[in-house]
Amino acid sequence: MKIIAANWKMNMNFNEINNFFNFFDKNRDFKNDRKVFIAPPFVYIQYVKDKVNKLNLSFEIGAQNCFYEDKGAFTGEISVNMLNDLNIDFVIIGHSERRNIFNEDDYLLNKKVKKVLSSNMKCIFCIGEKLEEREEGKTFDILKKQLENGLKSVNNVENLIIAYEPVWAIGTGKNATNQQIEEAHTFIKDFLNKNVANNLPILYGGSVKPENITEILSCNNVDGVLVGGASLVAEKFYKIING
Ligand code: 13P
């Protein structure tokens, strides 16, 4: 089974969502070893869930972020309980845009991962090195630090999914090579097998598109992909699902 996950980031509106699902209403021929996830912005989660139910599409719906407290004076934040109330399936934690634009550090992300895993939802925990870190030969040190700190004392790991997204490949059109993907995924898998649990899924993210999906999915230890830009265009995302 391969997970094909869409991270819509801060994109889409009602009209664009309608067009997206009009396409999937007419094009519903999916390879049967594919699991499709979609993470819309918070305000559209319920709308997308209703669409998917109405069209009888077996897509899992999730959120792109959450806070670790249950409720209270945290203006602008959304709790895991609130997401649970929507009956959604997963939450993305630690995306590089959260880390780098909103300064979310490993300590904060560890609290969020634990909170999501204490619910019934899956947690897609993102890690990845920046270009300068790769160029300085620090890729594995960075991945190890992000895994060690972010997953410190986690329980209920059966719902944990890791996404390896090299920051330099996100939104740049420049995906990692097969060799770079396999090296990183093998490193992550070894770490998880030793320290967390065996056989947790590891997704690749960073400029995934119809043209490179088949090659990426053929890499060792790649259990799926996390797609940004190309997931906004129904035709492209459909090709990626079936890649
Ligand atoms: P792109 O597919 O636009 O490079 O984004 C990847 C990503 O950040 C998915 O979470």
Short mmCIF file of C-alpha atoms and ligand atoms in Angstrom, two decimals:
data_model
loop_
_atom_site.label_atom_id
_atom_site.label_comp_id
_atom_site.label_asym_id
_atom_site.label_seq_id
_atom_site.Cartn_x
_atom_site.Cartn_y
_atom_site.Cartn_z
CA MET A 1 0.00 0.00 0.00
CA LYS A 2 1.31 3.46 -0.91
CA ILE A 3 0.06 6.64 0.78
CA ILE A 4 -0.48 9.58 -1.58
CA ALA A 5 -1.00 12.63 0.64
CA ALA A 6 -1.97 16.13 -0.47
CA ASN A 7 -0.84 19.07 1.63
CA TRP A 8 -2.84 21.98 0.25
CA LYS A 9 -0.97 24.47 2.50
CA MET A 10 -2.67 27.95 2.44
CA ASN A 11 -4.35 27.38 -0.92
CA MET A 12 -7.79 26.68 -2.43
CA ASN A 13 -11.21 28.33 -1.96
CA PHE A 14 -14.77 26.99 -2.25
CA ASN A 15 -14.84 27.41 -6.02
CA GLU A 16 -11.49 25.67 -6.52
CA ILE A 17 -12.48 22.86 -4.15
CA ASN A 18 -15.72 22.35 -6.11
CA ASN A 19 -13.75 22.12 -9.36
CA PHE A 20 -11.26 19.72 -7.78
CA PHE A 21 -14.01 17.33 -6.67
CA ASN A 22 -15.99 17.67 -9.92
CA PHE A 23 -12.94 16.16 -11.56
CA PHE A 24 -12.72 13.32 -9.02
CA ASP A 25 -16.44 12.66 -9.36
CA LYS A 26 -15.79 11.82 -13.02
CA ASN A 27 -12.34 10.23 -12.59
CA ARG A 28 -12.48 7.58 -9.89
CA ASP A 29 -10.37 4.85 -11.33
CA PHE A 30 -7.68 4.37 -8.66
CA LYS A 31 -4.96 1.74 -8.35
CA ASN A 32 -6.18 -0.37 -5.45
CA ASP A 33 -2.91 -0.28 -3.52
CA ARG A 34 -3.18 3.50 -3.05
CA LYS A 35 -4.42 5.37 0.02
CA VAL A 36 -5.29 9.00 -0.64
CA PHE A 37 -4.96 11.65 2.10
CA ILE A 38 -5.95 15.33 1.80
CA ALA A 39 -5.03 18.10 4.25
CA PRO A 40 -7.04 21.26 3.44
CA PRO A 41 -6.75 24.52 5.41
CA PHE A 42 -8.70 24.30 8.71
CA VAL A 43 -11.68 26.35 7.46
CA TYR A 44 -12.34 23.94 4.57
CA ILE A 45 -11.90 20.64 6.42
CA GLN A 46 -15.60 20.07 7.08
CA TYR A 47 -16.54 21.10 3.54
CA VAL A 48 -13.99 18.71 2.02
CA LYS A 49 -15.14 15.93 4.34
CA ASP A 50 -18.75 16.46 3.27
CA LYS A 51 -17.70 16.42 -0.41
CA VAL A 52 -15.78 13.19 -0.02
CA ASN A 53 -18.67 11.53 1.81
CA LYS A 54 -21.21 12.73 -0.72
CA LEU A 55 -19.15 11.49 -3.65
CA ASN A 56 -18.34 8.27 -1.82
CA LEU A 57 -14.59 8.72 -2.27
CA SER A 58 -12.45 6.81 0.21
CA PHE A 59 -10.04 9.71 0.84
CA GLU A 60 -8.77 10.32 4.36
CA ILE A 61 -9.01 13.94 5.50
CA GLY A 62 -6.62 15.68 7.88
CA ALA A 63 -5.26 18.95 9.23
CA GLN A 64 -1.96 20.70 8.55
CA ASN A 65 -1.22 21.66 12.17
CA CYS A 66 -2.71 21.80 15.68
CA PHE A 67 -1.85 22.97 19.21
CA TYR A 68 -1.07 20.64 22.11
CA GLU A 69 -3.36 22.18 24.76
CA ASP A 70 -6.97 20.96 25.01
CA LYS A 71 -8.64 24.37 25.26
CA GLY A 72 -8.27 27.83 26.73
CA ALA A 73 -6.78 31.23 26.03
CA PHE A 74 -4.69 30.39 22.97
CA THR A 75 -6.01 32.85 20.39
CA GLY A 76 -5.89 31.53 16.86
CA GLU A 77 -5.04 27.94 17.78
CA ILE A 78 -6.93 24.68 17.09
CA SER A 79 -6.83 21.74 19.51
CA VAL A 80 -6.66 18.02 18.86
CA ASN A 81 -10.06 17.68 20.57
CA MET A 82 -11.58 20.09 18.06
CA LEU A 83 -10.12 18.11 15.16
CA ASN A 84 -11.40 14.90 16.73
CA ASP A 85 -14.83 16.48 16.84
CA LEU A 86 -14.69 16.69 13.04
CA ASN A 87 -13.88 13.00 12.90
CA ILE A 88 -10.84 13.46 10.73
CA ASP A 89 -8.06 10.96 10.18
CA PHE A 90 -4.67 12.62 10.52
CA VAL A 91 -2.67 15.72 11.44
CA ILE A 92 0.59 16.91 9.86
CA ILE A 93 3.11 18.09 12.47
CA GLY A 94 6.47 19.80 12.01
CA HIS A 95 6.24 20.75 8.35
CA SER A 96 9.35 22.75 7.41
CA GLU A 97 7.18 25.82 6.83
CA ARG A 98 5.99 25.55 10.46
CA ARG A 99 9.58 25.09 11.61
CA ASN A 100 11.14 27.84 9.51
CA ILE A 101 8.45 30.52 9.08
CA PHE A 102 6.71 30.07 12.44
CA ASN A 103 9.82 29.06 14.42
CA GLU A 104 8.36 25.82 15.76
CA ASP A 105 11.18 23.96 17.50
CA ASP A 106 11.70 20.28 18.30
CA TYR A 107 10.54 20.80 21.90
CA LEU A 108 7.18 22.26 20.83
CA LEU A 109 6.77 19.70 18.03
CA ASN A 110 7.37 16.83 20.46
CA LYS A 111 4.41 18.05 22.55
CA LYS A 112 2.24 18.25 19.43
CA VAL A 113 3.24 14.78 18.20
CA LYS A 114 2.42 13.27 21.61
CA LYS A 115 -0.92 15.04 21.73
CA VAL A 116 -1.95 13.84 18.26
CA LEU A 117 -0.84 10.28 19.01
CA SER A 118 -2.92 10.31 22.22
CA SER A 119 -6.00 10.65 19.96
CA ASN A 120 -7.22 8.19 17.34
CA MET A 121 -5.71 10.26 14.55
CA LYS A 122 -2.57 9.47 12.63
CA CYS A 123 0.35 11.87 12.94
CA ILE A 124 2.47 12.69 9.88
CA PHE A 125 5.68 14.02 11.45
CA CYS A 126 7.86 15.92 8.97
CA ILE A 127 11.64 16.14 9.04
CA GLY A 128 14.25 17.32 6.56
CA GLU A 129 17.53 19.18 6.14
CA LYS A 130 18.12 22.62 4.61
CA LEU A 131 20.39 23.08 1.60
CA GLU A 132 23.31 24.47 3.61
CA GLU A 133 23.05 21.57 6.05
CA ARG A 134 23.25 19.09 3.17
CA GLU A 135 26.17 20.96 1.62
CA GLU A 136 27.99 20.89 4.96
CA GLY A 137 27.50 17.11 5.13
CA LYS A 138 25.15 17.37 8.11
CA THR A 139 22.04 15.71 6.62
CA PHE A 140 22.05 12.61 8.82
CA ASP A 141 22.94 14.60 11.98
CA ILE A 142 19.96 16.87 11.35
CA LEU A 143 17.56 13.99 10.65
CA LYS A 144 18.76 12.18 13.78
CA LYS A 145 18.31 15.28 15.94
CA GLN A 146 14.81 15.95 14.55
CA LEU A 147 13.81 12.32 15.12
CA GLU A 148 15.34 12.06 18.60
CA ASN A 149 13.87 15.32 19.87
CA GLY A 150 10.56 15.22 18.04
CA LEU A 151 9.78 11.63 18.98
CA LYS A 152 11.12 11.73 22.56
CA SER A 153 9.01 9.47 24.85
CA VAL A 154 6.23 8.95 22.28
CA ASN A 155 3.63 6.22 22.83
CA ASN A 156 0.88 4.80 20.60
CA VAL A 157 3.28 4.84 17.66
CA GLU A 158 1.08 2.58 15.52
CA ASN A 159 -0.46 5.82 14.16
CA LEU A 160 2.87 7.48 13.44
CA ILE A 161 3.96 8.25 9.85
CA ILE A 162 7.21 10.04 9.01
CA ALA A 163 7.58 12.39 6.05
CA TYR A 164 11.10 13.11 4.80
CA GLU A 165 10.99 16.47 3.04
CA PRO A 166 14.38 17.99 2.19
CA VAL A 167 13.73 21.72 2.55
CA TRP A 168 15.65 22.52 -0.65
CA ALA A 169 13.28 20.32 -2.68
CA ILE A 170 10.05 21.91 -1.43
CA GLY A 171 8.34 24.15 -3.98
CA THR A 172 11.53 24.43 -6.01
CA GLY A 173 10.74 21.97 -8.81
CA LYS A 174 14.00 20.23 -7.85
CA ASN A 175 13.24 16.82 -6.34
CA ALA A 176 15.87 14.75 -4.54
CA THR A 177 17.53 12.02 -6.62
CA ASN A 178 16.65 8.37 -6.10
CA GLN A 179 19.96 7.85 -4.35
CA GLN A 180 19.42 10.79 -1.99
CA ILE A 181 15.88 9.58 -1.21
CA GLU A 182 16.98 6.00 -0.58
CA GLU A 183 19.91 7.04 1.64
CA ALA A 184 17.71 9.28 3.77
CA HIS A 185 14.82 6.81 3.99
CA THR A 186 17.12 3.94 4.90
CA PHE A 187 18.73 6.08 7.62
CA ILE A 188 15.28 7.04 8.98
CA LYS A 189 14.02 3.45 8.83
CA ASP A 190 17.07 2.18 10.75
CA PHE A 191 16.57 4.87 13.38
CA LEU A 192 12.86 4.06 13.76
CA ASN A 193 13.44 0.30 13.88
CA LYS A 194 16.04 0.72 16.64
CA ASN A 195 14.37 3.44 18.67
CA VAL A 196 10.65 3.69 17.97
CA ALA A 197 8.96 0.78 16.15
CA ASN A 198 9.38 -1.47 13.14
CA ASN A 199 7.83 -0.79 9.76
CA LEU A 200 6.45 2.71 10.29
CA PRO A 201 5.57 4.27 6.91
CA ILE A 202 8.02 6.86 5.55
CA LEU A 203 6.78 9.33 2.91
CA TYR A 204 8.92 11.46 0.60
CA GLY A 205 7.99 15.09 -0.09
CA GLY A 206 9.52 17.78 -2.26
CA SER A 207 8.53 18.63 -5.85
CA VAL A 208 6.61 15.39 -6.42
CA LYS A 209 4.81 15.58 -9.78
CA PRO A 210 3.29 13.26 -12.41
CA GLU A 211 6.66 13.13 -14.21
CA ASN A 212 8.66 11.76 -11.25
CA ILE A 213 6.10 9.84 -9.17
CA THR A 214 6.76 6.39 -10.61
CA GLU A 215 10.49 6.68 -10.06
CA ILE A 216 10.07 8.02 -6.51
CA LEU A 217 7.61 5.30 -5.51
CA SER A 218 10.06 2.68 -6.80
CA CYS A 219 12.76 3.77 -4.31
CA ASN A 220 13.57 1.45 -1.41
CA ASN A 221 11.79 2.30 1.84
CA VAL A 222 9.43 4.83 0.23
CA ASP A 223 5.90 4.10 1.46
CA GLY A 224 4.27 7.06 -0.24
CA VAL A 225 4.54 10.76 -0.93
CA LEU A 226 3.48 14.11 0.52
CA VAL A 227 2.57 16.47 -2.31
CA GLY A 228 2.26 20.27 -2.20
CA GLY A 229 1.88 22.26 -5.42
CA ALA A 230 0.88 19.39 -7.71
CA SER A 231 -1.91 18.32 -5.33
CA LEU A 232 -3.81 21.55 -6.04
CA VAL A 233 -4.50 20.56 -9.63
CA ALA A 234 -6.94 17.64 -9.78
CA GLU A 235 -5.58 16.26 -13.09
CA LYS A 236 -2.02 16.24 -11.78
CA PHE A 237 -2.97 14.77 -8.42
CA TYR A 238 -4.96 12.03 -10.15
CA LYS A 239 -1.89 11.11 -12.21
CA ILE A 240 0.22 11.08 -9.04
CA ILE A 241 -2.26 8.80 -7.26
CA ASN A 242 -2.03 6.35 -10.13
CA GLY A 243 1.70 6.81 -10.76
P1 13P B 1 5.86 20.75 -3.16
O1 13P B 1 5.27 19.45 -3.62
O2 13P B 1 5.11 21.96 -3.62
O3 13P B 1 7.34 20.81 -3.39
O4 13P B 1 5.67 20.78 -1.55
C1 13P B 1 6.06 19.67 -0.81
C2 13P B 1 5.54 19.82 0.56
O5 13P B 1 5.96 20.67 1.31
C3 13P B 1 4.47 18.90 0.98
O6 13P B 1 4.25 18.98 2.35
#
